[in-house]
Amino acid sequence: MIVACTRDCYDTCIFRAEKREGRIRLVPIGEFPTLGFTCARGVADVKRLNSPRRVKTPLLRGERQVVEVSWERALGELAARIKEAEPEEIIHIDYDGNQGLLTWYYPQRLFNAIRSASTDYSICSAEGSEAIKLHWGRSYGAMPEELEKRPAAFWALDASTSFIHGWALAKRGRNPTAAVDVIWTNTMRHVDLPVLVRPGTDVVLALGVAREIIEMGAYDREFVERHTHGFEQFVKHVQKFTPQYVEEKAGVPRDVFYKLVDFYLKKPVTIIGFAIGRTENGGDAARAISLIHALLGDPAGFYYSNSGAWGIDFAYIRGLHAAKPSKVVPMGLVGGAISQFKVAYVWNANPVATLPQGDRIAKAAERGDITLAVHTPLMDETAEAAHIVLPAPLYLEKEDVVYSYWHNYLIYNTAVADPPGFARRETWVVRELAKLIGVGDHPLMREDPWDAVNIALKGTGITLEELRRRGAVRLPAPDYYKYPTATGKVEFYSVTAVKKGLPPLPEYKPPRRDAYVLTFPPNPLYTNSQFRDIYGEPEPAVYLNPSDFVSDCVVLYNENGEAVLKAKPSPHVPRGVIVYTGIGKDLRGVPINTLARGEPGPYGGTPRLYTTYVNIRPC
């Protein structure tokens, strides 16, 4: 029996599931792409089946107590609240806690059918993806195997922590490796060429590398002439990004800069981390990095996210072909905009802990300004604040179709564990709600969920029946020489951007220098706020450069709020940067995300939460 991990993670590990004497064991497949090992979270999923945090019955929260109720009563209460509100006063908040097509995407059909408000799904990868599309018409790129065949550059990605199989392939290939980041991550400390940049200046470094390749005449003239548009404008644009300018703005010494240029002349694969889209100038940095590969005549040389390459019709599963939301709120602004709504329905996400100012959602629920309903397998901050809590199955307890945004395997997950009688899967809940609120006959809700998946898979060339039979199917690589841009070419000067009212070339806007930058690198034990039931709460601590260390207890504060945290000196953190390695609470129980920046980026709307400006004082 084959199953794939459904976490929001590059690797999407594939397991052989074994069940002996009632005990379940997940064995990572030894071949590509899982290579016989998995992370601390992958091995912990079996333990979560009996987690003490499991929600085992529907719950209703009153003024003084939480009571256990039947499914009928819980859904009736929720349906009543939905019917009392106007569509634009209802918002659904969901994201990639589980990457199954039925778990995440299909439930959106109910809310599109009633034309409720939606988020823009921008919290993670949208900024970089949309920015890269301005030049390439797509954001997908290198196949995983390339990491073993070629040098590799990990840009804004601690791959050894959060992309362990990509990291393993790069190391197994024994080719040179480089990394670019704002702190000395574990990856930075174990590559051949580490490049430390100041926060918000990756775009300067990338445009500087591009300029040097042009100045050296080392670009692929044939590719540029045949497959690109606007090269002359790009050449003029990058002229100011001299080695001196890069050193001044980005803090990269010239000898290190020239080594990076030489590294790129070897045509490495560049893994552009999702983190870059959550930083100052992040979309522009992603654009600029990708264009280095256009200069090199290497259209498959960078990787950002491959989910758009497989032909899955995500819009169809969501029901966007038949209905649209009444309004869309950027995810970084949901916390601040929660007063606009009377009902918030959450699944597959923990917005109180993970969205900027997500604590405002909990406060609005506590005041009674909104009815907060959550469908979740485990109690978390959002469920603890909710008026209605509905128990959901874990991924090992249900069938689903799982894809990867890295490798090209499509997997049919079967239920490894017996579904618990107290839990109901996401598709059942929204279809029952649809009946109760009077839209059960809407075409989006009448269509069987599996039929919707089968139609959405047509573009992959695989039917649902074949996928069920085979368990896992390897999809073909895309055609890298097709560019769905306005000109049909790679656009150095983006005509596509001009049509959308966006800058045609990657831009640099100087970041603030009058405050500390708070950033959030990955933690190997947690996926966002998940797995705290297994590994405990992350320590409420931040790390600073020894020169910035003021006290072992500090208050970080900005216009959004303040957090009280332990502080520790670390030589791996540059001056002016503060590192928090986990999504959790401060010493008072206040979510750290109360400080996070929520304003959306210009391309995909992703908030710049990894370049959150704060001040600091001793406790």
XYZ file of C-alpha atoms in Angstrom, residues 132-140 308 479-491 494 496 500:
26
model
C 8.385 34.864 -12.240
C 5.369 34.398 -14.532
C 5.745 38.020 -15.667
C 8.883 36.967 -17.543
C 8.373 33.272 -18.256
C 4.599 32.849 -18.326
C 5.072 30.000 -15.833
C 6.903 29.502 -12.561
C 7.764 25.811 -12.834
C 1.586 24.256 -12.304
C 8.011 21.587 -22.344
C 10.423 24.256 -21.136
C 10.525 26.025 -24.494
C 6.928 27.194 -24.364
C 6.487 30.626 -22.828
C 2.848 31.697 -22.270
C 3.744 35.388 -22.098
C 2.347 38.303 -24.117
C 5.106 37.856 -26.724
C 5.467 34.073 -26.573
C 9.073 34.547 -25.465
C 10.999 34.959 -22.243
C 10.478 38.638 -21.505
C 7.992 42.230 -19.385
C 3.008 41.054 -19.638
C -1.035 44.425 -15.813
